[in-house]
Amino acid sequence: MIPELPLFPEQASTMAGPVDQLYFFLIALSAFFSLLVAGLIIAFSIRYRRRRVRLERPEDFGMLQLEIGWTVLPFVLSMVIFYWGAMLFIDLRRPPADSLEVFAVGKRWMWKMQHLEGRREINELHVPIGQPVKVTLTSEDVIHSFFVPAFRVKQDAVPGRYTDLWFEATKPGRYHLFCAEFCGSQHARMIGQVIAMEPADFQAWLSGTERGAAPVSMAEAGKRLFTDLGCVTCHQTDDSGRGPSLVNVAGSAVELSDGSSVVADSAYLRESILRPQQRVTAGYQPIMPTYQGLVGEDQVLELIAYIESLRDRGSTPLGEVTQRKTEAATEGTAG
Amino acid sequence: MPDSHAASVPHAHHHGHDSHAGHAGHAVAHQFDDAEQQFGAATLGMWIFLLTEVMFFGAILAAYAIYFVTYVDPFEDASNHLSLALGALNTVILLTSSLTMARAVHAAQTADARTQVRWLVRTLALGAAFLVIKAFEYGSKFEEGLVPGIGFRYDGPGAAQHELFLSFYFALTGLHALHMIIGIGVLLVLVWMARRGRFSAAYFTPVEMSGLYWHFVDLVWIFLFPMLYLLGRH
Amino acid sequence: MTPDPSSRTAVNYLNVDYGVRSWLLTKDHKRIGFLYLVSITVMFAIGGLAALAIRLDLLTPAGDLMGDDTYNKMFTMHGVAMVFFFLVPSIPAVLGNFLIPLMIGARDLAFPRLNLASWYIFILGGGITLYAVLTGGVDTGWTFYTPYSTEGSNTNVTSAALGVFVSGFSSILTGLNFLVTIHRMRAPGLRWLRLPLFVWAQYATSIIFILGTPVIAITVLLVAVERSLDIGIFDPALGGDPILFQHLFWFYSHPAVYIMILPAMGVVSEIIPCFTRNKIFGYKFIAVSSLAIALLGFLVWGHHMFVSGQSVNASLIFSFLSFAVAIPSAVKVFNWTATLYKGSIGFEAPMLYALGFIGLFTIGGLTGLFLASLGLDVHVHDTYFVVAHFHYIMVGGAVMGYLGGLHFWWPKISGKLYPEWLARVSAVIIFLGFNLTFFPQFVLGYLGMPRRYHVYPPEFQVLNVFSTAGASILGFGYLLPIVYFAWSMRYGKVASANPWNAAGLEWATPSPPPPDNFAETPVVEDDPYGYTRIDPGEELQVA
């Protein structure tokens, strides 16, 4: 049996090609300079090996010109690489507007995935090919990192905040998912698979028809939590409760008690659930208790999905993020 | 150390009490050429040491500043847990001690041993007074349940950030107090040396260096006092 | 000055006094350098054994040699021992201690007692860390990332962190001592631009010691305090920020890489002129680039955090500055290469190490560009690509420089010659073993194998087997110098004052030097590296 000796990872996302181009360019550049230095060392070593008479070397042969040359040339080259790498990075950091949203929570030592439509998975993530997918990440305990080599993407999942990454898979298959930030005993076993599927197969999978019962969407699950936890007693649909109404809050600007304002993005909503005293809506008392420890990160995500679904038609304009999410979700179910 | 060798080294002063080494019975250490070089080395060394101290306190102050910017309101509220009166009193005490320390450095060059000791002891007493007041402050924090980790009982609005603020309060003032304790130890040694008549116009390096250190520790407090105590009052 | 090397009656720093007490209470910078040599060799052996265990375990995808936790403790032990207790002190504390006063014509460092205290502090810090390892180990990695180190791990993080904290003061005091010594104690006529480049490199390193080390000290102290007292500086549950720890950690730990590599660059800058019989090319540029690296090195820490959630703008700035800091390193490589031009090049062991250094450092530096490129770093961050890159810098660079320097100055340190042929053979073994160990890891990393993985998918196995095979060769290569250096202390041929016909004040005094270094304070009248005044035909003294 000839053992497998791969030298190069599979390209399975739209970004894999561009990243690899920079990689190859840098390999060529490195090979050139390594061979140049090594070649000169070897050539000089042979040509000028130890001798009894001194070769006359002018005190300053082309000194300043050489010094300037080999300062400026590397600088120019490195700026080219900087620009190239920076452009790629900006692309990698900016999810396209029509991205499908999924959520991943790291917890020692597993990845818990949630789809807006309600399917949950452990250590597996099903995605369609040909569509950008944005993964929102957080962690229940320590820092983890979501790494899919075949897609050339990686992002840390940090407790207490949301981070994200995106990719667009280009061919169906099963790809490694690794945790890339050391997280304890079974760090190396915190691995899984991203399963890229044809869109139709993905839809079939998403609606749960393969297994029978249709899943409960994240917003629906959030609504149940909202009732079970008693949130609904203070946060009513009109402004009659002890807390502000949450209709249309997501994505809008919220006036705070200290006079400043904040956009109610998912980070703010999460904070308001777990550390409600932090930034209180203007006109309300800081009386909401913390839900830290009562809800897990996956449940927080469900509550946020529910809050984001609270809309009445024709009112204040929705936040851009939320809009995209709703559209993507609609498209997803329609397709 | 063999004499045969020592004799061949013109500038070497091998023994602490070399007869031709410096004034007032103080020796120039063997690695230095003269007292001037030795004093220059000591001064530069002290300044470099203070630079590392700046980085030491600077790192934790930077962390504190970042959190303060993030949590302005809760931090301002939390600063009301501190006793402004005691903090202000300690500021006055430390500033006064800087003055007495400066007088001690001056005395080391110009005055007799008794005067030197007097100024050093005054500085020492003020430093000790600072620590006693600090101890009372810490004690009241224990009683009020405001010590993070050990017994934090405050559960008003923004309790978590109050705990964060108080963590910094104890870390910063604790490090500062540790420096004060070291400073008092140094002063005790200086008193002992001064009583034995070690210092004179020709040799007062230890007092001068300790003075730099003492002023630095005061300066740290001048940063800590407004950053911790005065946040909630504006 | 014509010292008599054959006279064993001459008083030198080794024979001036005998007994354990005379060593443990010494204030002689040369003896303290020797104490460091012995202590860091022990730490190197500990870190090396851990490395060997790691490589053996990775022979198979299932990691059959040990359990998960044991493996995690092994790589932590390897990292902590190698970084904090071997690489950081290696060249400064051993060769710097020994050579700086000799090179600048001083009788000792400015503060000999402080110097001895530094060594005791180092031993205390090392002892605390070893205690942490022996009583159960630590599993956070040498990076101590929060919140894993503060809440996640249930190993001896507190004592390990305290050990690192304590040893930091050893670095600070050593750096302070060097800076004052270089400023105040230079021999008459030894102007700044006549200083050997090794001294320039130590000067730059000392700046990092005194500015960077306090930050890591307070940071690991906060981790220890947060862990033991349960206060929450970095705890996200209190609104603390675990990323802040990374900022503070890398503020020191990136410059720490320059603590390791700058002194090695200094060593190479001494060896190459000697074995080419040439003046060094671009003296001022090499000197200034050391300072540039030391200062710019403080502004690039965020390139360790491109995927941490750090803002895109911050990442752009850190990436730009990281490319900028690469330039002075490139300048050095070109200047060393140009020094070979029209030289009279000999290939004694120190020169083999120096040439090996240039090659490996070039590869290490160029692969650094891969990591500084934002879009590419996303993929290779925290993979074996990073592991390979920094081993090319720290082992291919710093350790090669350290070994080269140890061979170069061994006659001066011990008064004996090491066996030249054996040394050349081991230099070649180390070079080959090193490349076989770490080159496959570049490929592994780009394939996607994350670092700190105890088990891995089977398709990575072949490259891991190559790496382990290389590590065995490398381990054997490192064993040889330890053995023959120890052997030569007793049985080696007696070295003359200047076996290499080298320029430099340290060669103008007997080997080993007398306790006060120079019979009379030397007066410097020329620029360094006056090899054009030395007859290239004169035989070197080798064993």
mmCIF file with all atom_site columns, N, CA and C in Angstrom, chain B residues 5 8-9 11 14 30-33 37 40-41 44-45 48 52 55-56 59 66-67 71 148-149 161 164 167 175, chain C residues 107 109-112 176 179-180 183-185 210-211 214 218 229 231-233 238-241 244 251 514 516 519 521:
data_model
loop_
_atom_site.group_PDB
_atom_site.id
_atom_site.type_symbol
_atom_site.label_atom_id
_atom_site.label_alt_id
_atom_site.label_comp_id
_atom_site.label_asym_id
_atom_site.label_entity_id
_atom_site.label_seq_id
_atom_site.pdbx_PDB_ins_code
_atom_site.Cartn_x
_atom_site.Cartn_y
_atom_site.Cartn_z
_atom_site.occupancy
_atom_site.B_iso_or_equiv
_atom_site.pdbx_formal_charge
_atom_site.auth_seq_id
_atom_site.auth_comp_id
_atom_site.auth_asym_id
_atom_site.auth_atom_id
_atom_site.pdbx_PDB_model_num
ATOM 1   N N  . HIS B 1 5   ? 48.194  39.360 40.666 1.00 0.00 ? 5   HIS B N  1
ATOM 2   C CA . HIS B 1 5   ? 47.401  39.803 39.530 1.00 0.00 ? 5   HIS B CA 1
ATOM 3   C C  . HIS B 1 5   ? 46.833  41.196 39.769 1.00 0.00 ? 5   HIS B C  1
ATOM 4   N N  . SER B 1 8   ? 48.824  44.189 38.927 1.00 0.00 ? 8   SER B N  1
ATOM 5   C CA . SER B 1 8   ? 49.088  44.561 37.543 1.00 0.00 ? 8   SER B CA 1
ATOM 6   C C  . SER B 1 8   ? 47.928  45.326 36.921 1.00 0.00 ? 8   SER B C  1
ATOM 7   N N  . VAL B 1 9   ? 46.832  45.474 37.635 1.00 0.00 ? 9   VAL B N  1
ATOM 8   C CA . VAL B 1 9   ? 45.682  46.174 37.058 1.00 0.00 ? 9   VAL B CA 1
ATOM 9   C C  . VAL B 1 9   ? 45.636  47.576 37.661 1.00 0.00 ? 9   VAL B C  1
ATOM 10  N N  . HIS B 1 11  ? 43.729  50.245 37.398 1.00 0.00 ? 11  HIS B N  1
ATOM 11  C CA . HIS B 1 11  ? 42.506  50.907 37.854 1.00 0.00 ? 11  HIS B CA 1
ATOM 12  C C  . HIS B 1 11  ? 41.679  50.075 38.809 1.00 0.00 ? 11  HIS B C  1
ATOM 13  N N  . HIS B 1 14  ? 40.069  46.169 44.249 1.00 0.00 ? 14  HIS B N  1
ATOM 14  C CA . HIS B 1 14  ? 39.508  44.846 44.491 1.00 0.00 ? 14  HIS B CA 1
ATOM 15  C C  . HIS B 1 14  ? 38.711  44.751 45.757 1.00 0.00 ? 14  HIS B C  1
ATOM 16  N N  . HIS B 1 30  ? 35.210  47.623 42.253 1.00 0.00 ? 30  HIS B N  1
ATOM 17  C CA . HIS B 1 30  ? 36.390  47.328 41.425 1.00 0.00 ? 30  HIS B CA 1
ATOM 18  C C  . HIS B 1 30  ? 36.138  47.505 39.939 1.00 0.00 ? 30  HIS B C  1
ATOM 19  N N  . GLN B 1 31  ? 34.859  47.358 39.513 1.00 0.00 ? 31  GLN B N  1
ATOM 20  C CA . GLN B 1 31  ? 34.635  47.427 38.064 1.00 0.00 ? 31  GLN B CA 1
ATOM 21  C C  . GLN B 1 31  ? 34.616  48.855 37.542 1.00 0.00 ? 31  GLN B C  1
ATOM 22  N N  . PHE B 1 32  ? 34.562  49.830 38.440 1.00 0.00 ? 32  PHE B N  1
ATOM 23  C CA . PHE B 1 32  ? 34.504  51.225 37.992 1.00 0.00 ? 32  PHE B CA 1
ATOM 24  C C  . PHE B 1 32  ? 35.881  51.871 38.077 1.00 0.00 ? 32  PHE B C  1
ATOM 25  N N  . ASP B 1 33  ? 36.074  52.893 37.206 1.00 0.00 ? 33  ASP B N  1
ATOM 26  C CA . ASP B 1 33  ? 37.337  53.615 37.221 1.00 0.00 ? 33  ASP B CA 1
ATOM 27  C C  . ASP B 1 33  ? 37.372  54.627 38.359 1.00 0.00 ? 33  ASP B C  1
ATOM 28  N N  . GLN B 1 37  ? 32.126  57.717 37.549 1.00 0.00 ? 37  GLN B N  1
ATOM 29  C CA . GLN B 1 37  ? 31.571  56.670 36.683 1.00 0.00 ? 37  GLN B CA 1
ATOM 30  C C  . GLN B 1 37  ? 30.568  55.815 37.463 1.00 0.00 ? 37  GLN B C  1
ATOM 31  N N  . GLY B 1 40  ? 27.367  57.765 37.882 1.00 0.00 ? 40  GLY B N  1
ATOM 32  C CA . GLY B 1 40  ? 26.660  57.807 36.594 1.00 0.00 ? 40  GLY B CA 1
ATOM 33  C C  . GLY B 1 40  ? 25.957  56.489 36.315 1.00 0.00 ? 40  GLY B C  1
ATOM 34  N N  . ALA B 1 41  ? 26.641  55.377 36.597 1.00 0.00 ? 41  ALA B N  1
ATOM 35  C CA . ALA B 1 41  ? 26.039  54.065 36.351 1.00 0.00 ? 41  ALA B CA 1
ATOM 36  C C  . ALA B 1 41  ? 24.824  53.858 37.246 1.00 0.00 ? 41  ALA B C  1
ATOM 37  N N  . LEU B 1 44  ? 21.873  56.072 35.984 1.00 0.00 ? 44  LEU B N  1
ATOM 38  C CA . LEU B 1 44  ? 21.272  55.528 34.759 1.00 0.00 ? 44  LEU B CA 1
ATOM 39  C C  . LEU B 1 44  ? 20.498  54.250 35.074 1.00 0.00 ? 44  LEU B C  1
ATOM 40  N N  . GLY B 1 45  ? 21.100  53.406 35.910 1.00 0.00 ? 45  GLY B N  1
ATOM 41  C CA . GLY B 1 45  ? 20.426  52.164 36.277 1.00 0.00 ? 45  GLY B CA 1
ATOM 42  C C  . GLY B 1 45  ? 19.085  52.431 36.934 1.00 0.00 ? 45  GLY B C  1
ATOM 43  N N  . ILE B 1 48  ? 16.520  53.553 34.371 1.00 0.00 ? 48  ILE B N  1
ATOM 44  C CA . ILE B 1 48  ? 16.057  52.426 33.549 1.00 0.00 ? 48  ILE B CA 1
ATOM 45  C C  . ILE B 1 48  ? 15.086  51.569 34.351 1.00 0.00 ? 48  ILE B C  1
ATOM 46  N N  . THR B 1 52  ? 11.077  50.534 33.587 1.00 0.00 ? 52  THR B N  1
ATOM 47  C CA . THR B 1 52  ? 10.377  49.245 33.626 1.00 0.00 ? 52  THR B CA 1
ATOM 48  C C  . THR B 1 52  ? 9.156   49.333 34.535 1.00 0.00 ? 52  THR B C  1
ATOM 49  N N  . MET B 1 55  ? 6.327   50.763 32.621 1.00 0.00 ? 55  MET B N  1
ATOM 50  C CA . MET B 1 55  ? 5.683   49.766 31.770 1.00 0.00 ? 55  MET B CA 1
ATOM 51  C C  . MET B 1 55  ? 4.826   48.813 32.610 1.00 0.00 ? 55  MET B C  1
ATOM 52  N N  . PHE B 1 56  ? 5.307   48.503 33.785 1.00 0.00 ? 56  PHE B N  1
ATOM 53  C CA . PHE B 1 56  ? 4.612   47.586 34.687 1.00 0.00 ? 56  PHE B CA 1
ATOM 54  C C  . PHE B 1 56  ? 3.237   48.155 35.061 1.00 0.00 ? 56  PHE B C  1
ATOM 55  N N  . ALA B 1 59  ? 0.884   48.919 31.851 1.00 0.00 ? 59  ALA B N  1
ATOM 56  C CA . ALA B 1 59  ? 0.104   47.831 31.247 1.00 0.00 ? 59  ALA B CA 1
ATOM 57  C C  . ALA B 1 59  ? -1.236  47.686 31.952 1.00 0.00 ? 59  ALA B C  1
ATOM 58  N N  . ILE B 1 66  ? -9.138  50.854 29.235 1.00 0.00 ? 66  ILE B N  1
ATOM 59  C CA . ILE B 1 66  ? -9.986  50.251 28.205 1.00 0.00 ? 66  ILE B CA 1
ATOM 60  C C  . ILE B 1 66  ? -11.352 49.888 28.786 1.00 0.00 ? 66  ILE B C  1
ATOM 61  N N  . TYR B 1 67  ? -11.338 49.274 29.963 1.00 0.00 ? 67  TYR B N  1
ATOM 62  C CA . TYR B 1 67  ? -12.613 48.917 30.592 1.00 0.00 ? 67  TYR B CA 1
ATOM 63  C C  . TYR B 1 67  ? -13.403 50.156 30.985 1.00 0.00 ? 67  TYR B C  1
ATOM 64  N N  . TYR B 1 71  ? -17.162 50.785 29.988 1.00 0.00 ? 71  TYR B N  1
ATOM 65  C CA . TYR B 1 71  ? -18.219 50.777 31.010 1.00 0.00 ? 71  TYR B CA 1
ATOM 66  C C  . TYR B 1 71  ? -18.196 52.077 31.809 1.00 0.00 ? 71  TYR B C  1
ATOM 67  N N  . PRO B 1 148 ? -13.718 41.561 45.609 1.00 0.00 ? 148 PRO B N  1
ATOM 68  C CA . PRO B 1 148 ? -14.005 40.569 44.579 1.00 0.00 ? 148 PRO B CA 1
ATOM 69  C C  . PRO B 1 148 ? -13.377 39.226 44.927 1.00 0.00 ? 148 PRO B C  1
ATOM 70  N N  . GLY B 1 149 ? -14.134 38.168 44.624 1.00 0.00 ? 149 GLY B N  1
ATOM 71  C CA . GLY B 1 149 ? -13.597 36.833 44.833 1.00 0.00 ? 149 GLY B CA 1
ATOM 72  C C  . GLY B 1 149 ? -13.794 36.343 46.248 1.00 0.00 ? 149 GLY B C  1
ATOM 73  N N  . GLN B 1 161 ? -19.933 44.820 36.689 1.00 0.00 ? 161 GLN B N  1
ATOM 74  C CA . GLN B 1 161 ? -18.924 45.827 36.375 1.00 0.00 ? 161 GLN B CA 1
ATOM 75  C C  . GLN B 1 161 ? -18.371 46.484 37.639 1.00 0.00 ? 161 GLN B C  1
ATOM 76  N N  . LEU B 1 164 ? -15.731 44.254 38.586 1.00 0.00 ? 164 LEU B N  1
ATOM 77  C CA . LEU B 1 164 ? -14.574 44.471 37.710 1.00 0.00 ? 164 LEU B CA 1
ATOM 78  C C  . LEU B 1 164 ? -13.788 45.696 38.178 1.00 0.00 ? 164 LEU B C  1
ATOM 79  N N  . SER B 1 167 ? -11.976 44.909 41.303 1.00 0.00 ? 167 SER B N  1
ATOM 80  C CA . SER B 1 167 ? -10.813 44.059 41.026 1.00 0.00 ? 167 SER B CA 1
ATOM 81  C C  . SER B 1 167 ? -9.623  44.933 40.664 1.00 0.00 ? 167 SER B C  1
ATOM 82  N N  . LEU B 1 175 ? -0.694  46.745 44.259 1.00 0.00 ? 175 LEU B N  1
ATOM 83  C CA . LEU B 1 175 ? 0.656   46.850 43.702 1.00 0.00 ? 175 LEU B CA 1
ATOM 84  C C  . LEU B 1 175 ? 1.358   48.098 44.225 1.00 0.00 ? 175 LEU B C  1
ATOM 85  N N  . ARG C 2 107 ? 35.983  45.674 33.312 1.00 0.00 ? 107 ARG C N  1
ATOM 86  C CA . ARG C 2 107 ? 36.373  44.614 34.242 1.00 0.00 ? 107 ARG C CA 1
ATOM 87  C C  . ARG C 2 107 ? 35.204  43.734 34.643 1.00 0.00 ? 107 ARG C C  1
ATOM 88  N N  . LEU C 2 109 ? 30.413  43.725 34.571 1.00 0.00 ? 109 LEU C N  1
ATOM 89  C CA . LEU C 2 109 ? 29.211  44.510 34.315 1.00 0.00 ? 109 LEU C CA 1
ATOM 90  C C  . LEU C 2 109 ? 29.119  45.607 35.377 1.00 0.00 ? 109 LEU C C  1
ATOM 91  N N  . ALA C 2 110 ? 28.247  46.569 35.166 1.00 0.00 ? 110 ALA C N  1
ATOM 92  C CA . ALA C 2 110 ? 28.154  47.689 36.098 1.00 0.00 ? 110 ALA C CA 1
ATOM 93  C C  . ALA C 2 110 ? 27.712  47.222 37.483 1.00 0.00 ? 110 ALA C C  1
ATOM 94  N N  . PHE C 2 111 ? 26.804  46.226 37.524 1.00 0.00 ? 111 PHE C N  1
ATOM 95  C CA . PHE C 2 111 ? 26.258  45.801 38.819 1.00 0.00 ? 111 PHE C CA 1
ATOM 96  C C  . PHE C 2 111 ? 26.435  44.294 38.991 1.00 0.00 ? 111 PHE C C  1
ATOM 97  N N  . PRO C 2 112 ? 27.619  43.869 39.421 1.00 0.00 ? 112 PRO C N  1
ATOM 98  C CA . PRO C 2 112 ? 27.890  42.419 39.516 1.00 0.00 ? 112 PRO C CA 1
ATOM 99  C C  . PRO C 2 112 ? 26.965  41.708 40.497 1.00 0.00 ? 112 PRO C C  1
ATOM 100 N N  . LEU C 2 176 ? 18.823  45.641 32.254 1.00 0.00 ? 176 LEU C N  1
ATOM 101 C CA . LEU C 2 176 ? 19.238  46.896 32.908 1.00 0.00 ? 176 LEU C CA 1
ATOM 102 C C  . LEU C 2 176 ? 20.764  46.932 33.059 1.00 0.00 ? 176 LEU C C  1
ATOM 103 N N  . LEU C 2 179 ? 22.444  47.507 29.648 1.00 0.00 ? 179 LEU C N  1
ATOM 104 C CA . LEU C 2 179 ? 22.298  48.873 29.134 1.00 0.00 ? 179 LEU C CA 1
ATOM 105 C C  . LEU C 2 179 ? 23.253  49.826 29.854 1.00 0.00 ? 179 LEU C C  1
ATOM 106 N N  . VAL C 2 180 ? 23.263  49.730 31.192 1.00 0.00 ? 180 VAL C N  1
ATOM 107 C CA . VAL C 2 180 ? 24.130  50.635 31.951 1.00 0.00 ? 180 VAL C CA 1
ATOM 108 C C  . VAL C 2 180 ? 25.594  50.359 31.608 1.00 0.00 ? 180 VAL C C  1
ATOM 109 N N  . HIS C 2 183 ? 26.470  51.716 28.221 1.00 0.00 ? 183 HIS C N  1
ATOM 110 C CA . HIS C 2 183 ? 26.506  53.173 28.220 1.00 0.00 ? 183 HIS C CA 1
ATOM 111 C C  . HIS C 2 183 ? 27.718  53.731 28.942 1.00 0.00 ? 183 HIS C C  1
ATOM 112 N N  . ARG C 2 184 ? 28.026  53.140 30.102 1.00 0.00 ? 184 ARG C N  1
ATOM 113 C CA . ARG C 2 184 ? 28.942  53.823 31.013 1.00 0.00 ? 184 ARG C CA 1
ATOM 114 C C  . ARG C 2 184 ? 30.329  53.219 31.105 1.00 0.00 ? 184 ARG C C  1
ATOM 115 N N  . MET C 2 185 ? 30.529  52.000 30.608 1.00 0.00 ? 185 MET C N  1
ATOM 116 C CA . MET C 2 185 ? 31.776  51.315 30.973 1.00 0.00 ? 185 MET C CA 1
ATOM 117 C C  . MET C 2 185 ? 32.649  50.977 29.768 1.00 0.00 ? 185 MET C C  1
ATOM 118 N N  . ILE C 2 210 ? 13.712  45.468 29.019 1.00 0.00 ? 210 ILE C N  1
ATOM 119 C CA . ILE C 2 210 ? 13.223  46.372 30.062 1.00 0.00 ? 210 ILE C CA 1
ATOM 120 C C  . ILE C 2 210 ? 11.855  46.958 29.730 1.00 0.00 ? 210 ILE C C  1
ATOM 121 N N  . LEU C 2 211 ? 11.511  47.051 28.454 1.00 0.00 ? 211 LEU C N  1
ATOM 122 C CA . LEU C 2 211 ? 10.201  47.623 28.127 1.00 0.00 ? 211 LEU C CA 1
ATOM 123 C C  . LEU C 2 211 ? 9.113   46.562 28.000 1.00 0.00 ? 211 LEU C C  1
ATOM 124 N N  . PRO C 2 214 ? 8.152   43.808 31.755 1.00 0.00 ? 214 PRO C N  1
ATOM 125 C CA . PRO C 2 214 ? 7.192   44.182 32.808 1.00 0.00 ? 214 PRO C CA 1
ATOM 126 C C  . PRO C 2 214 ? 5.746   43.922 32.402 1.00 0.00 ? 214 PRO C C  1
ATOM 127 N N  . ILE C 2 218 ? 3.186   41.569 34.584 1.00 0.00 ? 218 ILE C N  1
ATOM 128 C CA . ILE C 2 218 ? 1.919   41.966 35.204 1.00 0.00 ? 218 ILE C CA 1
ATOM 129 C C  . ILE C 2 218 ? 0.775   41.138 34.621 1.00 0.00 ? 218 ILE C C  1
ATOM 130 N N  . LEU C 2 229 ? -7.785  33.987 43.215 1.00 0.00 ? 229 LEU C N  1
ATOM 131 C CA . LEU C 2 229 ? -8.716  34.758 44.043 1.00 0.00 ? 229 LEU C CA 1
ATOM 132 C C  . LEU C 2 229 ? -10.086 34.910 43.390 1.00 0.00 ? 229 LEU C C  1
ATOM 133 N N  . ILE C 2 231 ? -11.076 36.864 41.107 1.00 0.00 ? 231 ILE C N  1
ATOM 134 C CA . ILE C 2 231 ? -11.501 38.179 40.654 1.00 0.00 ? 231 ILE C CA 1
ATOM 135 C C  . ILE C 2 231 ? -11.517 38.139 39.131 1.00 0.00 ? 231 ILE C C  1
ATOM 136 N N  . GLY C 2 232 ? -12.162 39.105 38.507 1.00 0.00 ? 232 GLY C N  1
ATOM 137 C CA . GLY C 2 232 ? -12.355 38.911 37.078 1.00 0.00 ? 232 GLY C CA 1
ATOM 138 C C  . GLY C 2 232 ? -11.849 40.019 36.184 1.00 0.00 ? 232 GLY C C  1
ATOM 139 N N  . ILE C 2 233 ? -10.566 40.035 35.913 1.00 0.00 ? 233 ILE C N  1
ATOM 140 C CA . ILE C 2 233 ? -10.047 41.052 34.996 1.00 0.00 ? 233 ILE C CA 1
ATOM 141 C C  . ILE C 2 233 ? -10.347 40.660 33.547 1.00 0.00 ? 233 ILE C C  1
ATOM 142 N N  . LEU C 2 238 ? -18.089 38.755 33.777 1.00 0.00 ? 238 LEU C N  1
ATOM 143 C CA . LEU C 2 238 ? -18.180 40.052 34.452 1.00 0.00 ? 238 LEU C CA 1
ATOM 144 C C  . LEU C 2 238 ? -18.055 41.198 33.450 1.00 0.00 ? 238 LEU C C  1
ATOM 145 N N  . GLY C 2 239 ? -18.082 40.863 32.186 1.00 0.00 ? 239 GLY C N  1
ATOM 146 C CA . GLY C 2 239 ? -17.874 41.915 31.202 1.00 0.00 ? 239 GLY C CA 1
ATOM 147 C C  . GLY C 2 239 ? -16.406 42.122 30.903 1.00 0.00 ? 239 GLY C C  1
ATOM 148 N N  . GLY C 2 240 ? -15.561 41.262 31.472 1.00 0.00 ? 240 GLY C N  1
ATOM 149 C CA . GLY C 2 240 ? -14.135 41.325 31.159 1.00 0.00 ? 240 GLY C CA 1
ATOM 150 C C  . GLY C 2 240 ? -13.875 40.817 29.748 1.00 0.00 ? 240 GLY C C  1
ATOM 151 N N  . ASP C 2 241 ? -12.701 41.095 29.257 1.00 0.00 ? 241 ASP C N  1
ATOM 152 C CA . ASP C 2 241 ? -12.441 40.830 27.845 1.00 0.00 ? 241 ASP C CA 1
ATOM 153 C C  . ASP C 2 241 ? -11.273 39.857 27.698 1.00 0.00 ? 241 ASP C C  1
ATOM 154 N N  . LEU C 2 244 ? -8.365  41.027 25.584 1.00 0.00 ? 244 LEU C N  1
ATOM 155 C CA . LEU C 2 244 ? -7.413  41.972 26.174 1.00 0.00 ? 244 LEU C CA 1
ATOM 156 C C  . LEU C 2 244 ? -6.167  41.239 26.649 1.00 0.00 ? 244 LEU C C  1
ATOM 157 N N  . PHE C 2 251 ? 1.982   41.797 23.382 1.00 0.00 ? 251 PHE C N  1
ATOM 158 C CA . PHE C 2 251 ? 2.783   43.025 23.458 1.00 0.00 ? 251 PHE C CA 1
ATOM 159 C C  . PHE C 2 251 ? 4.195   42.689 23.913 1.00 0.00 ? 251 PHE C C  1
ATOM 160 N N  . PRO C 2 514 ? 41.593  36.348 32.806 1.00 0.00 ? 514 PRO C N  1
ATOM 161 C CA . PRO C 2 514 ? 41.804  36.517 34.247 1.00 0.00 ? 514 PRO C CA 1
ATOM 162 C C  . PRO C 2 514 ? 40.561  37.117 34.894 1.00 0.00 ? 514 PRO C C  1
ATOM 163 N N  . ASP C 2 516 ? 39.801  39.808 36.337 1.00 0.00 ? 516 ASP C N  1
ATOM 164 C CA . ASP C 2 516 ? 39.434  41.177 35.996 1.00 0.00 ? 516 ASP C CA 1
ATOM 165 C C  . ASP C 2 516 ? 39.541  41.452 34.500 1.00 0.00 ? 516 ASP C C  1
ATOM 166 N N  . ALA C 2 519 ? 44.731  42.804 31.820 1.00 0.00 ? 519 ALA C N  1
ATOM 167 C CA . ALA C 2 519 ? 45.841  43.194 32.679 1.00 0.00 ? 519 ALA C CA 1
ATOM 168 C C  . ALA C 2 519 ? 45.855  44.705 32.829 1.00 0.00 ? 519 ALA C C  1
ATOM 169 N N  . THR C 2 521 ? 43.561  48.319 31.292 1.00 0.00 ? 521 THR C N  1
ATOM 170 C CA . THR C 2 521 ? 42.411  48.730 30.503 1.00 0.00 ? 521 THR C CA 1
ATOM 171 C C  . THR C 2 521 ? 42.848  49.020 29.070 1.00 0.00 ? 521 THR C C  1
#
